[in-house]
PDB file of C-alpha atoms in Angstrom:
ATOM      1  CA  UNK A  28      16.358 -13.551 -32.232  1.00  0.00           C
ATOM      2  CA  UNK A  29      13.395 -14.883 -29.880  1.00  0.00           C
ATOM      3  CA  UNK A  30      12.477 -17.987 -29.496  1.00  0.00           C
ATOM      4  CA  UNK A  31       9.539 -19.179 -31.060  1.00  0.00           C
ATOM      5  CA  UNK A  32       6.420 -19.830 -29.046  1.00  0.00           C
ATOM      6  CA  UNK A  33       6.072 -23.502 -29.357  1.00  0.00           C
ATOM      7  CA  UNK A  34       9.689 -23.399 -28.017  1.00  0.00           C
ATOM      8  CA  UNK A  35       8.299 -21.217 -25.166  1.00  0.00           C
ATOM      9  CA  UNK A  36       5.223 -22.789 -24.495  1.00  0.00           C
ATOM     10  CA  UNK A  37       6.826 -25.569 -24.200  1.00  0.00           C
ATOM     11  CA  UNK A  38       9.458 -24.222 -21.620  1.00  0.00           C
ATOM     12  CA  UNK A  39       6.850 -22.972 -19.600  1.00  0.00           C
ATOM     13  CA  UNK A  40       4.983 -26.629 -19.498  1.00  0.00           C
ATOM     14  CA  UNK A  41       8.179 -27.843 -18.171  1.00  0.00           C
ATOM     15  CA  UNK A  42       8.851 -25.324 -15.444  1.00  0.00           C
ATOM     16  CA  UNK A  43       5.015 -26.345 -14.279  1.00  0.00           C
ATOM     17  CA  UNK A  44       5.800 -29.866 -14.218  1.00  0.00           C
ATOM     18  CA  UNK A  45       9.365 -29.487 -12.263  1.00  0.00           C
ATOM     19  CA  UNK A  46       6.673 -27.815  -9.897  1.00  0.00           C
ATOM     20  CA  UNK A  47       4.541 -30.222  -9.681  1.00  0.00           C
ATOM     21  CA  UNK A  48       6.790 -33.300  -9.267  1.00  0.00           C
ATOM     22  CA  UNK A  49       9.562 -31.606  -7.706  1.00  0.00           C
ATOM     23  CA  UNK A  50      12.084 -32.407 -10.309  1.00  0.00           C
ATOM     24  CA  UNK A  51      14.203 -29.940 -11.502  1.00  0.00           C
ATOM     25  CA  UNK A  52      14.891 -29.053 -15.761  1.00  0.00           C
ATOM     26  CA  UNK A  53      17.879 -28.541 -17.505  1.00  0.00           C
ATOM     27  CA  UNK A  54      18.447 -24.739 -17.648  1.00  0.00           C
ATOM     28  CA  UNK A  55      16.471 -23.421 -19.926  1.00  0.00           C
ATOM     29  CA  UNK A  56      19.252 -20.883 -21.190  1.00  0.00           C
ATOM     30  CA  UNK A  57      21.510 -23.747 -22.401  1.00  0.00           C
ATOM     31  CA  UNK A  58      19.421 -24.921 -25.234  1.00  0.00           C
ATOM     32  CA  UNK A  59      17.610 -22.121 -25.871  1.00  0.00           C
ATOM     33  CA  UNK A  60      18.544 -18.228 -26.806  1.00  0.00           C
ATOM     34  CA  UNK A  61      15.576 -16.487 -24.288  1.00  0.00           C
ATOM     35  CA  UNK A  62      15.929 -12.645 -24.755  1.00  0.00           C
ATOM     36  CA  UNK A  63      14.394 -10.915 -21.360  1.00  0.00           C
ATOM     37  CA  UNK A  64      10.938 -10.520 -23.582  1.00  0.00           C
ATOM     38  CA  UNK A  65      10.766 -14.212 -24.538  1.00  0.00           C
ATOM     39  CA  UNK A  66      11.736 -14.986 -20.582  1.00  0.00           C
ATOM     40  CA  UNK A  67       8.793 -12.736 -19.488  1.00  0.00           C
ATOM     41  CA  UNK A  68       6.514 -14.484 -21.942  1.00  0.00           C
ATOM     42  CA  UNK A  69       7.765 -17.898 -20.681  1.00  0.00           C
ATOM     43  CA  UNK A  70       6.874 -16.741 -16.960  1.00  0.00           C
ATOM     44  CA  UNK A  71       3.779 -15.507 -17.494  1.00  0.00           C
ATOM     45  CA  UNK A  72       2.381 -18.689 -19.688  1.00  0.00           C
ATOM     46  CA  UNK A  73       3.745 -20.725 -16.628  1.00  0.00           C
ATOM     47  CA  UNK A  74       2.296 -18.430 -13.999  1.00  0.00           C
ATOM     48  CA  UNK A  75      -0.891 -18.542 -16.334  1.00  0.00           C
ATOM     49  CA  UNK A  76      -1.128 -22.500 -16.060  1.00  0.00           C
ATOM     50  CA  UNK A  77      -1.270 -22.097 -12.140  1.00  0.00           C
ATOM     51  CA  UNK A  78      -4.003 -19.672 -12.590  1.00  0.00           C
ATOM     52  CA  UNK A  79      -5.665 -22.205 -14.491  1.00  0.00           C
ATOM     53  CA  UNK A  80      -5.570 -24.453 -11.463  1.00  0.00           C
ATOM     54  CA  UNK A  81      -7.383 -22.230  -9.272  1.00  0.00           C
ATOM     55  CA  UNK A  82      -4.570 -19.685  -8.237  1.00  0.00           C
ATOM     56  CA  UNK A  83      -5.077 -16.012  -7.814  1.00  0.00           C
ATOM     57  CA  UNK A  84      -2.400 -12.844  -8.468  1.00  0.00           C
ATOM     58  CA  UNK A  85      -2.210 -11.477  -5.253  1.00  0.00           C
ATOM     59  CA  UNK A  86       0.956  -8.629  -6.310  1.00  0.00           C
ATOM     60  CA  UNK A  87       4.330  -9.427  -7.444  1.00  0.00           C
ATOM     61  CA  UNK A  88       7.925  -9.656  -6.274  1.00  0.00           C
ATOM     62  CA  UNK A  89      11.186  -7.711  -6.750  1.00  0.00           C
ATOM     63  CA  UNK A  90      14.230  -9.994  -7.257  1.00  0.00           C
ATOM     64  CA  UNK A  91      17.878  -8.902  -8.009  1.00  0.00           C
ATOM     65  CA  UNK A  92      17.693  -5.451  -6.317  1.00  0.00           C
ATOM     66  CA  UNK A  93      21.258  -5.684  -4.673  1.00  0.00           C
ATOM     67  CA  UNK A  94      24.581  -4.709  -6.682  1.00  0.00           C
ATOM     68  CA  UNK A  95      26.421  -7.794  -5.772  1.00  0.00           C
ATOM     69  CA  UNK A  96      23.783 -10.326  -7.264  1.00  0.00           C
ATOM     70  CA  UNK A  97      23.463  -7.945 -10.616  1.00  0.00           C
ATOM     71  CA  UNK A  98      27.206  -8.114 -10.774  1.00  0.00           C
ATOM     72  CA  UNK A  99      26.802 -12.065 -10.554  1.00  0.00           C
ATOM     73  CA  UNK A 100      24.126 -12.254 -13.758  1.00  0.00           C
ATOM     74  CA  UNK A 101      25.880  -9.195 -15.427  1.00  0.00           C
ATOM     75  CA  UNK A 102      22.678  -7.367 -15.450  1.00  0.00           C
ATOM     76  CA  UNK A 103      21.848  -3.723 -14.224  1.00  0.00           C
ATOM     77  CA  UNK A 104      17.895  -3.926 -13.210  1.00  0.00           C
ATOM     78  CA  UNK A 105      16.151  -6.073 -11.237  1.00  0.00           C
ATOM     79  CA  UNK A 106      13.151  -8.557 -12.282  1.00  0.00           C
ATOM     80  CA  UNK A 107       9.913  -9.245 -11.221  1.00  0.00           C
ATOM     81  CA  UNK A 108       7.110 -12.328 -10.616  1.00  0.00           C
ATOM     82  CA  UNK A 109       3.577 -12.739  -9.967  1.00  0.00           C
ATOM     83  CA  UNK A 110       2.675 -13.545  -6.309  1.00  0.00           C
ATOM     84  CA  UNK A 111      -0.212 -15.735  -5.707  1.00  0.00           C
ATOM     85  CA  UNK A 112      -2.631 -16.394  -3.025  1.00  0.00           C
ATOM     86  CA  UNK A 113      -1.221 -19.869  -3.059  1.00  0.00           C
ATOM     87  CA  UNK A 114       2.141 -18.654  -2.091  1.00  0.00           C
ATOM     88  CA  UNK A 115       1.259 -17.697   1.090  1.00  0.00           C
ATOM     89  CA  UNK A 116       2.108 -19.952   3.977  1.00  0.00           C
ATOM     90  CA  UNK A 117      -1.006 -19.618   6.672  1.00  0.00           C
ATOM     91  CA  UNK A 118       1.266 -20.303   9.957  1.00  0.00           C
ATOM     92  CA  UNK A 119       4.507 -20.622  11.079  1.00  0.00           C
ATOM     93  CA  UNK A 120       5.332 -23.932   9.358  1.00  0.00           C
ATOM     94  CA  UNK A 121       7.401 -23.799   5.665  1.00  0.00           C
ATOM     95  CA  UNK A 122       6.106 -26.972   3.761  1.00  0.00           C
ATOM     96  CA  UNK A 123       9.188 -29.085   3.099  1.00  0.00           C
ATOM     97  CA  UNK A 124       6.969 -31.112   0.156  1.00  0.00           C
ATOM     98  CA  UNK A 125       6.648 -28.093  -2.148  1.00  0.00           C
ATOM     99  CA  UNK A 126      10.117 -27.202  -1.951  1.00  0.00           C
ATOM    100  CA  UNK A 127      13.391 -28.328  -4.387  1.00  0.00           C
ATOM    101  CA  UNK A 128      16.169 -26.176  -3.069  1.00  0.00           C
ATOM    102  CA  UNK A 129      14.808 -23.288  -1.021  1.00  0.00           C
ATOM    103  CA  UNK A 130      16.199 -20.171   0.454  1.00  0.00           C
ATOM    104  CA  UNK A 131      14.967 -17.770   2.041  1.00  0.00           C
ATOM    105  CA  UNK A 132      15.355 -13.597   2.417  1.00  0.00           C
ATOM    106  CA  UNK A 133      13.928 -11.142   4.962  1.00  0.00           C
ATOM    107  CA  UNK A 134      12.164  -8.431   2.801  1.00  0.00           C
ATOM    108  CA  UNK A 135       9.923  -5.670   3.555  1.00  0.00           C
ATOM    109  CA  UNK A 136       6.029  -6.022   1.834  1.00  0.00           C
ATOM    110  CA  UNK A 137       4.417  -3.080   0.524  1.00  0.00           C
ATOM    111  CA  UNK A 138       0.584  -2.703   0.414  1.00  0.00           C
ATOM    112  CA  UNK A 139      -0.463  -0.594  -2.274  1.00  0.00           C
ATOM    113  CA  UNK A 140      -3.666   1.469  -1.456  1.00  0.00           C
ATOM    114  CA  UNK A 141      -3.838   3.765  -4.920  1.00  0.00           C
ATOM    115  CA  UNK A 142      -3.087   2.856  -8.297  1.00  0.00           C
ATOM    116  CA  UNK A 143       0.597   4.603  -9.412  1.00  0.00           C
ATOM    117  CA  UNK A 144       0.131   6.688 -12.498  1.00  0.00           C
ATOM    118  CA  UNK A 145       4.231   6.708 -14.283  1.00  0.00           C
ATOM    119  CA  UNK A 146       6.283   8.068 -14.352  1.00  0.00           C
ATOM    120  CA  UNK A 147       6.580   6.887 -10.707  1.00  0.00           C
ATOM    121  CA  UNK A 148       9.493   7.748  -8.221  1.00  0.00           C
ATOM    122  CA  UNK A 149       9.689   6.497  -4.777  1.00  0.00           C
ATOM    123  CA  UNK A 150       7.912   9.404  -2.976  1.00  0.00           C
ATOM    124  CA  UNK A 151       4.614   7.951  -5.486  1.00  0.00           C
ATOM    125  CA  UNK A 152       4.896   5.102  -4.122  1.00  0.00           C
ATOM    126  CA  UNK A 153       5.152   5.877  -0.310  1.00  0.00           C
ATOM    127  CA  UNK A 154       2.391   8.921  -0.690  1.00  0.00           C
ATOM    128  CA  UNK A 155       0.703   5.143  -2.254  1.00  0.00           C
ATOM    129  CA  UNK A 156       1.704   2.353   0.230  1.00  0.00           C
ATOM    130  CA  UNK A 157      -1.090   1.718   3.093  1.00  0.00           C
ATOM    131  CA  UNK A 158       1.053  -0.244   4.996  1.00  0.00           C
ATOM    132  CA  UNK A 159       4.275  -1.903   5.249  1.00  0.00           C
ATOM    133  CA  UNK A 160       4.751  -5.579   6.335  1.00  0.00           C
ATOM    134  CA  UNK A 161       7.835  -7.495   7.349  1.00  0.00           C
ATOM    135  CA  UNK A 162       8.800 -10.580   4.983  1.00  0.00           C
ATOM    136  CA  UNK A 163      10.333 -13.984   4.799  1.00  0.00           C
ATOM    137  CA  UNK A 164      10.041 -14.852   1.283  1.00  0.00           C
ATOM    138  CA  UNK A 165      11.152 -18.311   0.226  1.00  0.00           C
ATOM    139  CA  UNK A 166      12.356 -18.751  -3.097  1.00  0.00           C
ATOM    140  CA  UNK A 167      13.159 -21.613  -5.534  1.00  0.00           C
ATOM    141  CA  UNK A 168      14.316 -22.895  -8.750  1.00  0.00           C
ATOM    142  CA  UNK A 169      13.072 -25.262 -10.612  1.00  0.00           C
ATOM    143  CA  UNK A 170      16.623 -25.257 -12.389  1.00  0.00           C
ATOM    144  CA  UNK A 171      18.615 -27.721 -11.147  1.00  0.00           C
ATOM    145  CA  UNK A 172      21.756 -26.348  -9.205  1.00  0.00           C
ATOM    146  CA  UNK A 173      20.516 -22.898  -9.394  1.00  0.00           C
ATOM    147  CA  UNK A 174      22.374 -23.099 -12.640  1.00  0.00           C
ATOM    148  CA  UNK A 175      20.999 -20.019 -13.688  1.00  0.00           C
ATOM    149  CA  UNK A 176      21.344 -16.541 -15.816  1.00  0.00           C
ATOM    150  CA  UNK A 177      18.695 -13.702 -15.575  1.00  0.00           C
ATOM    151  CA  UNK A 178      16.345 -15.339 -18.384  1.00  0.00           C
ATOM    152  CA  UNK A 179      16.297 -18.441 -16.913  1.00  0.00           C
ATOM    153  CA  UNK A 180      14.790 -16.795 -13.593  1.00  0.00           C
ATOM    154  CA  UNK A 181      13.017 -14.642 -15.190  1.00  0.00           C
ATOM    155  CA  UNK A 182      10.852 -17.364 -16.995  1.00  0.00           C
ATOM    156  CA  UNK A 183      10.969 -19.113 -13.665  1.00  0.00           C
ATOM    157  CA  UNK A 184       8.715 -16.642 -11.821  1.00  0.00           C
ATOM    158  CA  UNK A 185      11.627 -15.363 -10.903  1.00  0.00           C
ATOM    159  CA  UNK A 186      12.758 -18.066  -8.349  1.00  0.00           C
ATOM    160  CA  UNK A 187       9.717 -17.360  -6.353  1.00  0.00           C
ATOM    161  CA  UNK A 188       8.210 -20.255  -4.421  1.00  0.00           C
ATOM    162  CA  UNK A 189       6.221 -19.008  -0.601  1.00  0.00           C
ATOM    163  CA  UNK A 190       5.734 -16.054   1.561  1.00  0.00           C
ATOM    164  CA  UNK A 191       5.053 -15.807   5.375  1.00  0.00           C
ATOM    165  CA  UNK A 192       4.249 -12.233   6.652  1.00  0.00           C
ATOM    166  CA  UNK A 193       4.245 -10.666  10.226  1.00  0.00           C
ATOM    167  CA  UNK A 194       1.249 -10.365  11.979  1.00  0.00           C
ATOM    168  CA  UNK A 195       1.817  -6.738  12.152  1.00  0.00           C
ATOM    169  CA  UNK A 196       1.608  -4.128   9.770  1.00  0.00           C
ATOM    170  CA  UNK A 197       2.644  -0.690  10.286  1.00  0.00           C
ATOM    171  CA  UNK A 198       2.420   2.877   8.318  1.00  0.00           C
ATOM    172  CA  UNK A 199       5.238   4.654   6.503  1.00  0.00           C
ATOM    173  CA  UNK A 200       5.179   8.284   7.402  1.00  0.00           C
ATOM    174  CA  UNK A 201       7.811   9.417   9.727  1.00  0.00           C
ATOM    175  CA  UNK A 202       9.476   5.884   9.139  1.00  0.00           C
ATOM    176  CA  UNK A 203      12.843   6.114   6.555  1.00  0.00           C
ATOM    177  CA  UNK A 204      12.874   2.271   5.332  1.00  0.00           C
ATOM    178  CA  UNK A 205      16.085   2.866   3.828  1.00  0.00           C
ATOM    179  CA  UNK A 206      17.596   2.734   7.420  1.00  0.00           C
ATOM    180  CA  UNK A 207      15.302  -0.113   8.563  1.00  0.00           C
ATOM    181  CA  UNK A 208      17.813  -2.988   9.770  1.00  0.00           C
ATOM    182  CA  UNK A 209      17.197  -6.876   9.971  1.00  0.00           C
ATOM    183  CA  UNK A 210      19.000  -9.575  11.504  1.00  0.00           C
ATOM    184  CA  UNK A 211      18.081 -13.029  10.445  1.00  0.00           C
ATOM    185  CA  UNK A 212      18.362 -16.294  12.097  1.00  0.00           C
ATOM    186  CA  UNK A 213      19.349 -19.529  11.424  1.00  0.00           C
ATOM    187  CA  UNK A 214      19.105 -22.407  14.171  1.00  0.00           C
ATOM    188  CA  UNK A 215      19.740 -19.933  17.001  1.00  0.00           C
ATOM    189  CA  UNK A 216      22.693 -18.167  14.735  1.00  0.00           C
ATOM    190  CA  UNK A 217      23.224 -15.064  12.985  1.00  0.00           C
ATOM    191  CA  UNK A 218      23.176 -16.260   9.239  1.00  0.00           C
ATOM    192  CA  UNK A 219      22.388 -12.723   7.956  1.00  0.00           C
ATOM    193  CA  UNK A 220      22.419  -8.613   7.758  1.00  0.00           C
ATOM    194  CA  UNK A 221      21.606  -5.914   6.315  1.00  0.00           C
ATOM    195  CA  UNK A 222      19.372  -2.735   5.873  1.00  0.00           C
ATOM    196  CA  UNK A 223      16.775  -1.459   3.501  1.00  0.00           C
ATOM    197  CA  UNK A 224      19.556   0.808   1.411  1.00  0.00           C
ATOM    198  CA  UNK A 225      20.501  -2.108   0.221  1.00  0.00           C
ATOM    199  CA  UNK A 226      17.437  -2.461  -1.705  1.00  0.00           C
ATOM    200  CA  UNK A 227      18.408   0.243  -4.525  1.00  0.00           C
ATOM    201  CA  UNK A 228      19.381   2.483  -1.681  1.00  0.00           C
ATOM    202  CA  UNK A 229      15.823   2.559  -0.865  1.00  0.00           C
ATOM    203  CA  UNK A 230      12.682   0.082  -0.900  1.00  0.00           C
ATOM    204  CA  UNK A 231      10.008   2.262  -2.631  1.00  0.00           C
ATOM    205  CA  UNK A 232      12.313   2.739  -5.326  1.00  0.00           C
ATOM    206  CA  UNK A 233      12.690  -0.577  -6.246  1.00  0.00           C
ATOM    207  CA  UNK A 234       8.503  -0.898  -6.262  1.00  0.00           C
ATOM    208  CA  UNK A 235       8.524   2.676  -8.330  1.00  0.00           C
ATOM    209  CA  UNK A 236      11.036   0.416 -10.587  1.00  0.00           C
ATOM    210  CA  UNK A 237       8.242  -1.935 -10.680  1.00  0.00           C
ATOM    211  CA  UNK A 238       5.165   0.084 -11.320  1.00  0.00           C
ATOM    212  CA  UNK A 239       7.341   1.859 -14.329  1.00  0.00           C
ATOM    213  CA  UNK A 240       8.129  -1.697 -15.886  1.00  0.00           C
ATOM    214  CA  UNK A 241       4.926  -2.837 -15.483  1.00  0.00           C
ATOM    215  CA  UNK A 242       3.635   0.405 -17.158  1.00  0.00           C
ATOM    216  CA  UNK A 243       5.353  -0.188 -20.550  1.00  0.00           C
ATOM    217  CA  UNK A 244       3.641  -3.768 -20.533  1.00  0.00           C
ATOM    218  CA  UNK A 245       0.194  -1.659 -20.104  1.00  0.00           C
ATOM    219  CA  UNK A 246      -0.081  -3.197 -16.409  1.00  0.00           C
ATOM    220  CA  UNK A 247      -0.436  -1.300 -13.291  1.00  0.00           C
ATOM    221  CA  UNK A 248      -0.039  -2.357  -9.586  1.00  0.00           C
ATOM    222  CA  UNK A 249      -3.204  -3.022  -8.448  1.00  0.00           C
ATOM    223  CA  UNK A 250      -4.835  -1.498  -4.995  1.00  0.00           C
ATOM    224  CA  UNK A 251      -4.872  -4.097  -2.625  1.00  0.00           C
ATOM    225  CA  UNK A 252      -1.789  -5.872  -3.990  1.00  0.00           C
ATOM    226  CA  UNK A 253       1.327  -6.732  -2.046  1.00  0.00           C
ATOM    227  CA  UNK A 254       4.785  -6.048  -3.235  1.00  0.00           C
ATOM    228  CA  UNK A 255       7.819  -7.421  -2.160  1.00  0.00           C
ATOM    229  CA  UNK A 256      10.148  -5.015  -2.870  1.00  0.00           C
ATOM    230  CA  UNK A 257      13.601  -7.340  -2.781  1.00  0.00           C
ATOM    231  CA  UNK A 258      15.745  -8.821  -0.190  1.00  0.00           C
ATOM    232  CA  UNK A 259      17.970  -6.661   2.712  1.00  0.00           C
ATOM    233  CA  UNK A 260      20.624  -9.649   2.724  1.00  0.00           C
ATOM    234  CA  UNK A 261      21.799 -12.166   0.833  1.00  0.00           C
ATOM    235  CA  UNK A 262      19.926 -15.519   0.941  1.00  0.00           C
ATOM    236  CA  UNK A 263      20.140 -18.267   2.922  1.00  0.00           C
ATOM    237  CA  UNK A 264      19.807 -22.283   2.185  1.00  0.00           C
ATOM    238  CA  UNK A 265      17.634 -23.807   4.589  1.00  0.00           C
ATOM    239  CA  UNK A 266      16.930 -27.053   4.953  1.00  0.00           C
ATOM    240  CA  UNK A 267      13.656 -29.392   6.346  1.00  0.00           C
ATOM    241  CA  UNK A 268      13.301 -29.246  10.306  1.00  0.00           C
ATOM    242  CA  UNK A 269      15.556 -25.497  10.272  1.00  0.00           C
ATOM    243  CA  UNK A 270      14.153 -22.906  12.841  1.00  0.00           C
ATOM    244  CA  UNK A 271      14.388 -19.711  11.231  1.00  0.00           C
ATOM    245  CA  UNK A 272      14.278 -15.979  12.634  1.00  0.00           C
ATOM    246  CA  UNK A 273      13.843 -12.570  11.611  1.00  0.00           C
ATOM    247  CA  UNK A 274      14.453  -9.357  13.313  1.00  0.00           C
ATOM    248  CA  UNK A 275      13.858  -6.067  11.977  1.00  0.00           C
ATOM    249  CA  UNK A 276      14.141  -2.593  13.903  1.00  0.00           C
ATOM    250  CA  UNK A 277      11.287  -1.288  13.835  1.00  0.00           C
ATOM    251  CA  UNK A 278       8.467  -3.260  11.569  1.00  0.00           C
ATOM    252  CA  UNK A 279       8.265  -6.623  13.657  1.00  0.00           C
ATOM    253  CA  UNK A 280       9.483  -9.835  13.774  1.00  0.00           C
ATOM    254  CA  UNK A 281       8.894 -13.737  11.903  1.00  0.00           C
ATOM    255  CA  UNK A 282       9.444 -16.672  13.655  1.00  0.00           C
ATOM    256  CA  UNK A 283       8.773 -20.327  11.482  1.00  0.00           C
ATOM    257  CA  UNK A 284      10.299 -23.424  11.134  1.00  0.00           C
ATOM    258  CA  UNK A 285      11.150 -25.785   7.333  1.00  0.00           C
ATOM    259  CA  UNK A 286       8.455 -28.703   8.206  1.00  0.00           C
ATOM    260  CA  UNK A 287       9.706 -32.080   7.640  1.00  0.00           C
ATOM    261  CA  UNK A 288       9.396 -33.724   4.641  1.00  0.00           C
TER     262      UNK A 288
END
């Protein structure tokens, strides 16, 4: 049964105000029986209330693309957000303020140069892609504890919170991103590894997953947009005043600190 919409708008009013005062809800999930449609709803009324501010979709994000975090929320697809042009962090410095419980995960950013007609498979979306960009994507709850099942991310713009990109973007032809490695560190440690097959075996498919998705919801990727297509490790807590740094093989390198707060 879905929950009715003053129940959802609602939710959504308190997801924007954990984000605004930095104090995290009750998960949502625990009072309330969110199907994946009324979680979606919830996300985009929330998402809409920052557009209302003066935000701006810039593309979206891939979450949940790895088999060992499906396994955790007993799911067998990934979910999506809205980035915006707020997001993005201009620099090298992570603001602390704007955070509750951050982690972060190295990704790879796709920028989408034509519009993907569906059914789309990963080849569509590479014959597509302009560019690709390396990633540090922060994300967030604004559930306490990170107490959380797919609905409740889901209606949380699916944990998303900042971006930082690298300075340097680079084309896909002759380049197989499901072998691309990165090594991320923590303080001067190795905290994480992986490679891009650990994306859905391959990055473009999990944006093809997208751009099908989106299609049944009569929305399309947008030329111009960036995607991030999900993370090549598992994430990392970070903390204000950590010095964080990632290393991939072949598409470049982020270096950035977690400002005080």
């Amino acid at each position: 049964m879905h929950v009715d919409e003053d129940a959802r708008d609602r939710l959504a009013e308190s997801l924007y105000d954990a984000l605004r005062t930095g104090t995290p809800i009750d998960t949502p999930t625990d009072e309330h029986d969110l199907t994946i449609e009324d979680a979606y709803d919830v996300q985009s009324r929330f998402v809409q209330r920052r557009i209302d501010d003066g935000a701006e979709v810039v593309g979206h994000k891939i979450g949940l693309t790895s088999d060992a975090i499906q396994n955790q929320l007993g799911v067998d697809e990934p979910d999506f957000g809205r980035l915006l042009d707020t997001m993005f962090v201009d620099g090298r410095t992570i603001p602390a303020d704007d955070l509750l419980q951050p982690r972060v995960e190295p990704e790879i950013g796709f920028l989408i140069e034509e519009e993907l007609e569906p059914p789309v498979s990963y080849l569509d979306v590479l014959e597509a892609t302009e560019r690709v960009v390396p990633v540090l994507e922060i994300i967030d709850s604004r559930v306490r504890d990170w107490n959380i099942q797919i609905q409740d991310t889901v209606a949380d713009n699916a944990s998303s919170a900042l971006y930082l990109t690298g300075e340097a973007v680079h084309p896909v032809d002759a380049r197989d991103l499901s072998l691309e490695g990165v090594k991320f560190h923590l303080n001067g440690e190795l905290a994480a590894s992986g490679v891009g097959a650990a994306v859905l075996d391959h990055p473009a498919r999990s944006v093809a997953w997208l751009a099908n998705t989106l299609a049944d919801l009569d929305v399309s990727l947008e030329p111009g947009h960036l995607v991030l297509s999900g993370s090549l490790t598992s994430a990392v807590d970070v903390e204000p005043g950590d010095v964080l740094g990632v290393e991939f093989s072949s598409i470049g390198t982020i270096h950035a600190r977690v400002g005080e707060e």
